[in-house]
Amino acid sequence: MTYATLSGIGIHTGQPCSATLSALPPGSGILFETPEGLIPARAENVVETLRCTVLGCGAARLSTVEHLLSACAGRGIRDLKVSVSGPELPILDGSAAGWAATLPQGALALRELPQPIIVTGRGGAFIACYPAEMLTVTCAIAFEHPLVGTQLARFAPLALSAGEAYLEQIAPARTFGFIEEVQKLLDAGLAKGGSLENAVIVHPDRYEPALRFDNELARHKLLDLLGDLLLAGFLPKADIIAMKPSHGLNCQLASLLSRIDFE
Ligand SMILES: [Zn+2]
């Protein structure tokens, strides 16, 4: 069964692209079907984490998988075929709302966490996971910036209403860039598809366009974290505290989770 085909442009290549989402039998996992071959959405297939999460398998490459995977995490989708037209997923409006709205509601892919896990990165970044009854995620960002400063976002889904909580509170949060960095990326021939239709630009004194939430930036980092974590194949029943998370750190954690021996 096909859920939908979503089309748009890739934020990094600026090229038109599309993705068709269809159901797979239970136990299949999430599978990307690219013109160059299949890529299972698993931590072992992460090949780059610089500005987005890039998966690869053999000659196949696919960039910017994190927002669709976040929608799968938030909506409880464990099995999905994603047939793509090119090397990048469409950025849509820079959030996960478009993906989340096309997916049906499933049960969150939660598993017990046998022991606490922490991963650390540069500049005081860390993600700590402490075993708990349910999943809760608290995400903090900190920028030396007059407008942004520190922000917190929290996702504490109750099992029954997790999908709605995700749809309302997390999925609409858009990706963002600081104006100085955006200019550098454009000068370097990167972020070719970036525009005010798919990203929030942070100026010294204002956001452009206007924010959807006061803490939209922190919510987006939480959105990214959920997507990258699903590369473990499940979400841990844990209290997760993420301080300044990045795709690199998120994927490092997903890799550790994916290697837990549950026997
Ligand atoms: Zn993102």
PDB file of C-alpha atoms and ligand atoms in Angstrom:
ATOM      1  CA  MET A   1       0.000   0.000   0.000  1.00  0.00           C
ATOM      2  CA  THR A   2       1.321   3.434  -0.959  1.00  0.00           C
ATOM      3  CA  TYR A   3       0.768   6.272   1.526  1.00  0.00           C
ATOM      4  CA  ALA A   4       1.875   9.215  -0.604  1.00  0.00           C
ATOM      5  CA  THR A   5       4.450  10.706  -2.939  1.00  0.00           C
ATOM      6  CA  LEU A   6       6.002  13.963  -1.757  1.00  0.00           C
ATOM      7  CA  SER A   7       7.980  16.164  -4.124  1.00  0.00           C
ATOM      8  CA  GLY A   8      10.125  19.234  -3.661  1.00  0.00           C
ATOM      9  CA  ILE A   9      13.741  20.253  -3.812  1.00  0.00           C
ATOM     10  CA  GLY A  10      16.826  19.027  -1.980  1.00  0.00           C
ATOM     11  CA  ILE A  11      18.129  21.732   0.361  1.00  0.00           C
ATOM     12  CA  HIS A  12      21.778  20.881  -0.357  1.00  0.00           C
ATOM     13  CA  THR A  13      21.675  20.111  -4.106  1.00  0.00           C
ATOM     14  CA  GLY A  14      18.843  22.508  -4.983  1.00  0.00           C
ATOM     15  CA  GLN A  15      17.587  19.798  -7.390  1.00  0.00           C
ATOM     16  CA  PRO A  16      13.963  18.627  -7.723  1.00  0.00           C
ATOM     17  CA  CYS A  17      13.364  15.283  -6.011  1.00  0.00           C
ATOM     18  CA  SER A  18      10.550  13.091  -4.795  1.00  0.00           C
ATOM     19  CA  ALA A  19       9.910  10.241  -2.376  1.00  0.00           C
ATOM     20  CA  THR A  20       7.119   7.657  -2.416  1.00  0.00           C
ATOM     21  CA  LEU A  21       6.238   6.126   0.954  1.00  0.00           C
ATOM     22  CA  SER A  22       4.729   2.632   1.070  1.00  0.00           C
ATOM     23  CA  ALA A  23       3.960   0.044   3.708  1.00  0.00           C
ATOM     24  CA  LEU A  24       6.239  -2.963   4.319  1.00  0.00           C
ATOM     25  CA  PRO A  25       5.484  -6.137   6.312  1.00  0.00           C
ATOM     26  CA  PRO A  26       6.288  -6.060  10.078  1.00  0.00           C
ATOM     27  CA  GLY A  27       9.955  -6.690  10.802  1.00  0.00           C
ATOM     28  CA  SER A  28      11.163  -5.184   7.517  1.00  0.00           C
ATOM     29  CA  GLY A  29      12.410  -1.945   9.051  1.00  0.00           C
ATOM     30  CA  ILE A  30      12.753   1.299   7.109  1.00  0.00           C
ATOM     31  CA  LEU A  31      14.264   0.856   3.681  1.00  0.00           C
ATOM     32  CA  PHE A  32      15.344   3.527   1.192  1.00  0.00           C
ATOM     33  CA  GLU A  33      15.148   2.480  -2.439  1.00  0.00           C
ATOM     34  CA  THR A  34      17.422   4.729  -4.519  1.00  0.00           C
ATOM     35  CA  PRO A  35      18.229   4.517  -8.250  1.00  0.00           C
ATOM     36  CA  GLU A  36      21.643   3.098  -7.229  1.00  0.00           C
ATOM     37  CA  GLY A  37      20.339   0.473  -4.820  1.00  0.00           C
ATOM     38  CA  LEU A  38      18.765  -0.204  -1.423  1.00  0.00           C
ATOM     39  CA  ILE A  39      19.866   1.445   1.836  1.00  0.00           C
ATOM     40  CA  PRO A  40      18.460   0.114   5.124  1.00  0.00           C
ATOM     41  CA  ALA A  41      17.927   2.992   7.607  1.00  0.00           C
ATOM     42  CA  ARG A  42      20.444   1.701  10.120  1.00  0.00           C
ATOM     43  CA  ALA A  43      23.235   3.334  12.115  1.00  0.00           C
ATOM     44  CA  GLU A  44      25.866   1.169  10.402  1.00  0.00           C
ATOM     45  CA  ASN A  45      24.965   2.848   7.081  1.00  0.00           C
ATOM     46  CA  VAL A  46      25.659   6.423   8.248  1.00  0.00           C
ATOM     47  CA  VAL A  47      28.417   7.790   6.011  1.00  0.00           C
ATOM     48  CA  GLU A  48      28.355  11.527   6.836  1.00  0.00           C
ATOM     49  CA  THR A  49      26.891  13.813   9.500  1.00  0.00           C
ATOM     50  CA  LEU A  50      28.251  17.259   8.668  1.00  0.00           C
ATOM     51  CA  ARG A  51      25.149  19.345   7.820  1.00  0.00           C
ATOM     52  CA  CYS A  52      22.598  16.543   7.614  1.00  0.00           C
ATOM     53  CA  THR A  53      22.556  12.788   8.040  1.00  0.00           C
ATOM     54  CA  VAL A  54      23.745  10.913   4.934  1.00  0.00           C
ATOM     55  CA  LEU A  55      23.228   7.177   4.505  1.00  0.00           C
ATOM     56  CA  GLY A  56      25.123   4.984   2.077  1.00  0.00           C
ATOM     57  CA  CYS A  57      25.294   1.360   1.041  1.00  0.00           C
ATOM     58  CA  GLY A  58      27.416   0.207  -1.900  1.00  0.00           C
ATOM     59  CA  ALA A  59      27.161   2.913  -4.572  1.00  0.00           C
ATOM     60  CA  ALA A  60      23.862   4.289  -3.191  1.00  0.00           C
ATOM     61  CA  ARG A  61      23.844   7.553  -1.236  1.00  0.00           C
ATOM     62  CA  LEU A  62      20.953   9.486   0.309  1.00  0.00           C
ATOM     63  CA  SER A  63      21.173  12.836   2.124  1.00  0.00           C
ATOM     64  CA  THR A  64      18.882  14.564   4.601  1.00  0.00           C
ATOM     65  CA  VAL A  65      17.075  11.481   5.882  1.00  0.00           C
ATOM     66  CA  GLU A  66      16.604  12.834   9.415  1.00  0.00           C
ATOM     67  CA  HIS A  67      13.284  14.666   9.075  1.00  0.00           C
ATOM     68  CA  LEU A  68      11.460  11.738   7.479  1.00  0.00           C
ATOM     69  CA  LEU A  69      12.991   9.374  10.053  1.00  0.00           C
ATOM     70  CA  SER A  70      11.881  11.744  12.816  1.00  0.00           C
ATOM     71  CA  ALA A  71       8.327  11.579  11.477  1.00  0.00           C
ATOM     72  CA  CYS A  72       8.585   7.760  11.569  1.00  0.00           C
ATOM     73  CA  ALA A  73       9.889   7.900  15.164  1.00  0.00           C
ATOM     74  CA  GLY A  74       7.156  10.309  16.259  1.00  0.00           C
ATOM     75  CA  ARG A  75       4.340   8.459  14.499  1.00  0.00           C
ATOM     76  CA  GLY A  76       5.500   4.991  15.527  1.00  0.00           C
ATOM     77  CA  ILE A  77       6.294   3.740  12.017  1.00  0.00           C
ATOM     78  CA  ARG A  78       8.796   0.861  12.105  1.00  0.00           C
ATOM     79  CA  ASP A  79       8.399  -0.555   8.608  1.00  0.00           C
ATOM     80  CA  LEU A  80       8.423   1.669   5.539  1.00  0.00           C
ATOM     81  CA  LYS A  81       9.691   1.651   1.979  1.00  0.00           C
ATOM     82  CA  VAL A  82      10.860   5.034   0.745  1.00  0.00           C
ATOM     83  CA  SER A  83      11.454   5.086  -3.018  1.00  0.00           C
ATOM     84  CA  VAL A  84      13.488   8.154  -3.949  1.00  0.00           C
ATOM     85  CA  SER A  85      14.249   9.755  -7.309  1.00  0.00           C
ATOM     86  CA  GLY A  86      17.739  11.014  -6.493  1.00  0.00           C
ATOM     87  CA  PRO A  87      20.467  11.495  -3.871  1.00  0.00           C
ATOM     88  CA  GLU A  88      18.475  13.676  -1.460  1.00  0.00           C
ATOM     89  CA  LEU A  89      15.040  13.737   0.175  1.00  0.00           C
ATOM     90  CA  PRO A  90      12.876  16.811  -0.472  1.00  0.00           C
ATOM     91  CA  ILE A  91      13.280  19.403   2.287  1.00  0.00           C
ATOM     92  CA  LEU A  92       9.566  20.366   2.123  1.00  0.00           C
ATOM     93  CA  ASP A  93       9.075  23.283   4.556  1.00  0.00           C
ATOM     94  CA  GLY A  94      12.212  22.434   6.575  1.00  0.00           C
ATOM     95  CA  SER A  95      10.229  20.568   9.232  1.00  0.00           C
ATOM     96  CA  ALA A  96       8.843  17.035   9.551  1.00  0.00           C
ATOM     97  CA  ALA A  97       5.194  18.140   9.334  1.00  0.00           C
ATOM     98  CA  GLY A  98       4.677  17.113   5.693  1.00  0.00           C
ATOM     99  CA  TRP A  99       6.113  13.631   6.278  1.00  0.00           C
ATOM    100  CA  ALA A 100       4.291  13.153   9.583  1.00  0.00           C
ATOM    101  CA  ALA A 101       0.927  14.137   8.077  1.00  0.00           C
ATOM    102  CA  THR A 102       1.140  11.447   5.367  1.00  0.00           C
ATOM    103  CA  LEU A 103       2.023   8.576   7.714  1.00  0.00           C
ATOM    104  CA  PRO A 104      -0.555   6.551   9.642  1.00  0.00           C
ATOM    105  CA  GLN A 105      -0.282   6.261  13.423  1.00  0.00           C
ATOM    106  CA  GLY A 106       1.558   3.218  14.762  1.00  0.00           C
ATOM    107  CA  ALA A 107       2.982   2.289  18.160  1.00  0.00           C
ATOM    108  CA  LEU A 108       6.266   3.882  19.241  1.00  0.00           C
ATOM    109  CA  ALA A 109       9.194   1.513  18.657  1.00  0.00           C
ATOM    110  CA  LEU A 110      10.309   1.474  22.309  1.00  0.00           C
ATOM    111  CA  ARG A 111      12.741  -0.939  23.965  1.00  0.00           C
ATOM    112  CA  GLU A 112      14.093  -1.217  27.508  1.00  0.00           C
ATOM    113  CA  LEU A 113      17.519   0.300  27.994  1.00  0.00           C
ATOM    114  CA  PRO A 114      19.669  -2.146  30.000  1.00  0.00           C
ATOM    115  CA  GLN A 115      22.119   0.455  31.298  1.00  0.00           C
ATOM    116  CA  PRO A 116      22.720   4.210  31.229  1.00  0.00           C
ATOM    117  CA  ILE A 117      24.527   5.522  28.151  1.00  0.00           C
ATOM    118  CA  ILE A 118      26.225   8.854  27.583  1.00  0.00           C
ATOM    119  CA  VAL A 119      27.994  10.216  24.520  1.00  0.00           C
ATOM    120  CA  THR A 120      30.015  13.426  24.629  1.00  0.00           C
ATOM    121  CA  GLY A 121      31.117  15.868  21.962  1.00  0.00           C
ATOM    122  CA  ARG A 122      32.943  19.152  21.654  1.00  0.00           C
ATOM    123  CA  GLY A 123      32.103  22.341  23.538  1.00  0.00           C
ATOM    124  CA  GLY A 124      30.241  20.623  26.376  1.00  0.00           C
ATOM    125  CA  ALA A 125      27.864  18.765  24.062  1.00  0.00           C
ATOM    126  CA  PHE A 126      26.476  15.498  25.400  1.00  0.00           C
ATOM    127  CA  ILE A 127      23.485  13.169  25.222  1.00  0.00           C
ATOM    128  CA  ALA A 128      22.713  11.213  28.376  1.00  0.00           C
ATOM    129  CA  CYS A 129      20.166   8.370  28.440  1.00  0.00           C
ATOM    130  CA  TYR A 130      18.991   7.010  31.770  1.00  0.00           C
ATOM    131  CA  PRO A 131      16.749   3.908  31.815  1.00  0.00           C
ATOM    132  CA  ALA A 132      13.119   4.786  32.599  1.00  0.00           C
ATOM    133  CA  GLU A 133       9.543   3.521  32.219  1.00  0.00           C
ATOM    134  CA  MET A 134       8.880   5.701  29.181  1.00  0.00           C
ATOM    135  CA  LEU A 135      10.732   7.847  26.697  1.00  0.00           C
ATOM    136  CA  THR A 136      11.168  11.518  27.535  1.00  0.00           C
ATOM    137  CA  VAL A 137      13.551  13.791  25.685  1.00  0.00           C
ATOM    138  CA  THR A 138      14.805  17.164  26.880  1.00  0.00           C
ATOM    139  CA  CYS A 139      16.919  19.080  24.415  1.00  0.00           C
ATOM    140  CA  ALA A 140      18.995  22.171  25.147  1.00  0.00           C
ATOM    141  CA  ILE A 141      20.781  24.478  22.753  1.00  0.00           C
ATOM    142  CA  ALA A 142      23.194  27.270  23.652  1.00  0.00           C
ATOM    143  CA  PHE A 143      24.506  29.863  21.207  1.00  0.00           C
ATOM    144  CA  GLU A 144      26.423  33.019  21.973  1.00  0.00           C
ATOM    145  CA  HIS A 145      23.889  35.030  20.073  1.00  0.00           C
ATOM    146  CA  PRO A 146      21.882  38.013  21.343  1.00  0.00           C
ATOM    147  CA  LEU A 147      18.580  36.604  20.119  1.00  0.00           C
ATOM    148  CA  VAL A 148      18.943  32.839  20.596  1.00  0.00           C
ATOM    149  CA  GLY A 149      21.025  32.313  23.755  1.00  0.00           C
ATOM    150  CA  THR A 150      19.827  29.170  25.518  1.00  0.00           C
ATOM    151  CA  GLN A 151      16.614  27.312  24.709  1.00  0.00           C
ATOM    152  CA  LEU A 152      14.996  24.149  26.020  1.00  0.00           C
ATOM    153  CA  ALA A 153      12.475  21.828  24.403  1.00  0.00           C
ATOM    154  CA  ARG A 154      10.863  18.723  25.823  1.00  0.00           C
ATOM    155  CA  PHE A 155       9.020  15.763  24.331  1.00  0.00           C
ATOM    156  CA  ALA A 156       7.280  13.638  26.921  1.00  0.00           C
ATOM    157  CA  PRO A 157       4.807  11.473  25.033  1.00  0.00           C
ATOM    158  CA  LEU A 158       2.266   9.393  26.895  1.00  0.00           C
ATOM    159  CA  ALA A 159       2.050   6.069  25.096  1.00  0.00           C
ATOM    160  CA  LEU A 160      -1.508   6.663  23.904  1.00  0.00           C
ATOM    161  CA  SER A 161      -1.162  10.208  22.637  1.00  0.00           C
ATOM    162  CA  ALA A 162       2.434  10.143  21.460  1.00  0.00           C
ATOM    163  CA  GLY A 163       1.520  10.630  17.818  1.00  0.00           C
ATOM    164  CA  GLU A 164      -0.601  13.687  18.503  1.00  0.00           C
ATOM    165  CA  ALA A 165       2.005  15.198  20.815  1.00  0.00           C
ATOM    166  CA  TYR A 166       4.603  14.772  18.081  1.00  0.00           C
ATOM    167  CA  LEU A 167       2.361  16.206  15.360  1.00  0.00           C
ATOM    168  CA  GLU A 168       1.502  19.289  17.382  1.00  0.00           C
ATOM    169  CA  GLN A 169       4.673  20.019  19.330  1.00  0.00           C
ATOM    170  CA  ILE A 170       7.664  18.719  17.378  1.00  0.00           C
ATOM    171  CA  ALA A 171       6.908  17.993  13.703  1.00  0.00           C
ATOM    172  CA  PRO A 172       6.251  21.659  12.687  1.00  0.00           C
ATOM    173  CA  ALA A 173       9.632  22.938  13.998  1.00  0.00           C
ATOM    174  CA  ARG A 174      11.771  24.046  11.047  1.00  0.00           C
ATOM    175  CA  THR A 175      15.468  23.831  10.372  1.00  0.00           C
ATOM    176  CA  PHE A 176      17.412  27.077  10.843  1.00  0.00           C
ATOM    177  CA  GLY A 177      20.625  28.822   9.908  1.00  0.00           C
ATOM    178  CA  PHE A 178      22.491  31.875  11.107  1.00  0.00           C
ATOM    179  CA  ILE A 179      22.721  34.567   8.429  1.00  0.00           C
ATOM    180  CA  GLU A 180      26.564  34.675   8.522  1.00  0.00           C
ATOM    181  CA  GLU A 181      26.761  30.901   7.996  1.00  0.00           C
ATOM    182  CA  VAL A 182      24.069  30.868   5.322  1.00  0.00           C
ATOM    183  CA  GLN A 183      26.110  33.352   3.284  1.00  0.00           C
ATOM    184  CA  LYS A 184      29.247  31.206   3.661  1.00  0.00           C
ATOM    185  CA  LEU A 185      27.353  28.072   2.564  1.00  0.00           C
ATOM    186  CA  LEU A 186      25.950  29.840  -0.491  1.00  0.00           C
ATOM    187  CA  ASP A 187      29.409  31.192  -1.394  1.00  0.00           C
ATOM    188  CA  ALA A 188      30.758  27.626  -1.147  1.00  0.00           C
ATOM    189  CA  GLY A 189      28.031  26.354  -3.505  1.00  0.00           C
ATOM    190  CA  LEU A 190      26.202  24.558  -0.657  1.00  0.00           C
ATOM    191  CA  ALA A 191      22.610  24.785   0.621  1.00  0.00           C
ATOM    192  CA  LYS A 192      21.611  25.583  -2.969  1.00  0.00           C
ATOM    193  CA  GLY A 193      17.958  24.768  -2.273  1.00  0.00           C
ATOM    194  CA  GLY A 194      17.761  26.801   0.945  1.00  0.00           C
ATOM    195  CA  SER A 195      15.167  29.573   1.069  1.00  0.00           C
ATOM    196  CA  LEU A 196      12.747  31.276   3.424  1.00  0.00           C
ATOM    197  CA  GLU A 197      10.228  28.612   2.344  1.00  0.00           C
ATOM    198  CA  ASN A 198      12.240  25.846   4.012  1.00  0.00           C
ATOM    199  CA  ALA A 199      14.396  27.359   6.756  1.00  0.00           C
ATOM    200  CA  VAL A 200      14.333  29.992   9.466  1.00  0.00           C
ATOM    201  CA  ILE A 201      17.132  32.514   9.038  1.00  0.00           C
ATOM    202  CA  VAL A 202      18.489  33.896  12.303  1.00  0.00           C
ATOM    203  CA  HIS A 203      19.542  37.556  12.019  1.00  0.00           C
ATOM    204  CA  PRO A 204      21.220  39.420  14.909  1.00  0.00           C
ATOM    205  CA  ASP A 205      17.905  41.021  15.825  1.00  0.00           C
ATOM    206  CA  ARG A 206      15.132  38.963  14.205  1.00  0.00           C
ATOM    207  CA  TYR A 207      13.971  35.654  12.792  1.00  0.00           C
ATOM    208  CA  GLU A 208      12.918  35.465   9.168  1.00  0.00           C
ATOM    209  CA  PRO A 209      10.208  34.292   8.629  1.00  0.00           C
ATOM    210  CA  ALA A 210       8.539  34.531  12.047  1.00  0.00           C
ATOM    211  CA  LEU A 211       8.883  31.572  14.439  1.00  0.00           C
ATOM    212  CA  ARG A 212       6.141  28.966  14.903  1.00  0.00           C
ATOM    213  CA  PHE A 213       7.162  28.432  18.572  1.00  0.00           C
ATOM    214  CA  ASP A 214       9.249  30.598  20.947  1.00  0.00           C
ATOM    215  CA  ASN A 215      11.679  27.678  21.226  1.00  0.00           C
ATOM    216  CA  GLU A 216      11.381  26.446  17.641  1.00  0.00           C
ATOM    217  CA  LEU A 217      15.176  26.054  17.276  1.00  0.00           C
ATOM    218  CA  ALA A 218      15.449  23.722  20.276  1.00  0.00           C
ATOM    219  CA  ARG A 219      12.360  21.833  19.099  1.00  0.00           C
ATOM    220  CA  HIS A 220      13.980  21.305  15.709  1.00  0.00           C
ATOM    221  CA  LYS A 221      17.133  19.909  17.330  1.00  0.00           C
ATOM    222  CA  LEU A 222      14.875  17.518  19.251  1.00  0.00           C
ATOM    223  CA  LEU A 223      13.147  16.584  15.974  1.00  0.00           C
ATOM    224  CA  ASP A 224      16.545  15.804  14.406  1.00  0.00           C
ATOM    225  CA  LEU A 225      17.575  13.769  17.463  1.00  0.00           C
ATOM    226  CA  LEU A 226      14.465  11.554  17.281  1.00  0.00           C
ATOM    227  CA  GLY A 227      15.109  10.911  13.574  1.00  0.00           C
ATOM    228  CA  ASP A 228      18.780  10.066  13.987  1.00  0.00           C
ATOM    229  CA  LEU A 229      18.041   7.851  17.021  1.00  0.00           C
ATOM    230  CA  LEU A 230      15.635   5.730  14.991  1.00  0.00           C
ATOM    231  CA  LEU A 231      18.709   4.544  13.050  1.00  0.00           C
ATOM    232  CA  ALA A 232      19.249   2.310  16.119  1.00  0.00           C
ATOM    233  CA  GLY A 233      16.102   0.458  14.989  1.00  0.00           C
ATOM    234  CA  PHE A 234      14.181   1.490  18.115  1.00  0.00           C
ATOM    235  CA  LEU A 235      13.821   4.292  20.672  1.00  0.00           C
ATOM    236  CA  PRO A 236      15.032   3.610  24.209  1.00  0.00           C
ATOM    237  CA  LYS A 237      12.749   3.707  27.239  1.00  0.00           C
ATOM    238  CA  ALA A 238      14.875   6.383  28.831  1.00  0.00           C
ATOM    239  CA  ASP A 239      15.081   9.903  30.164  1.00  0.00           C
ATOM    240  CA  ILE A 240      17.210  11.537  27.520  1.00  0.00           C
ATOM    241  CA  ILE A 241      18.969  14.827  28.157  1.00  0.00           C
ATOM    242  CA  ALA A 242      20.613  16.264  25.049  1.00  0.00           C
ATOM    243  CA  MET A 243      22.895  19.291  25.422  1.00  0.00           C
ATOM    244  CA  LYS A 244      23.832  20.908  22.089  1.00  0.00           C
ATOM    245  CA  PRO A 245      23.155  17.739  20.074  1.00  0.00           C
ATOM    246  CA  SER A 246      24.444  17.402  16.512  1.00  0.00           C
ATOM    247  CA  HIS A 247      23.900  14.810  13.803  1.00  0.00           C
ATOM    248  CA  GLY A 248      27.367  13.406  14.604  1.00  0.00           C
ATOM    249  CA  LEU A 249      26.601  12.942  18.294  1.00  0.00           C
ATOM    250  CA  ASN A 250      23.066  11.666  17.612  1.00  0.00           C
ATOM    251  CA  CYS A 251      24.370   9.024  15.201  1.00  0.00           C
ATOM    252  CA  GLN A 252      27.137   8.028  17.620  1.00  0.00           C
ATOM    253  CA  LEU A 253      24.407   7.323  20.192  1.00  0.00           C
ATOM    254  CA  ALA A 254      22.252   5.478  17.631  1.00  0.00           C
ATOM    255  CA  SER A 255      25.251   3.309  16.783  1.00  0.00           C
ATOM    256  CA  LEU A 256      25.829   2.423  20.471  1.00  0.00           C
ATOM    257  CA  LEU A 257      22.120   1.648  20.945  1.00  0.00           C
ATOM    258  CA  SER A 258      22.049  -0.520  17.825  1.00  0.00           C
ATOM    259  CA  ARG A 259      24.845  -2.689  19.251  1.00  0.00           C
ATOM    260  CA  ILE A 260      23.153  -3.393  22.610  1.00  0.00           C
ATOM    261  CA  ASP A 261      22.910  -7.109  23.234  1.00  0.00           C
ATOM    262  CA  PHE A 262      19.350  -7.642  24.469  1.00  0.00           C
ATOM    263  CA  GLU A 263      19.786 -11.355  25.211  1.00  0.00           C
TER     264      GLU A 263
HETATM  265 ZN    ZN B   1      16.948  19.097  10.824  1.00  0.00          ZN
END
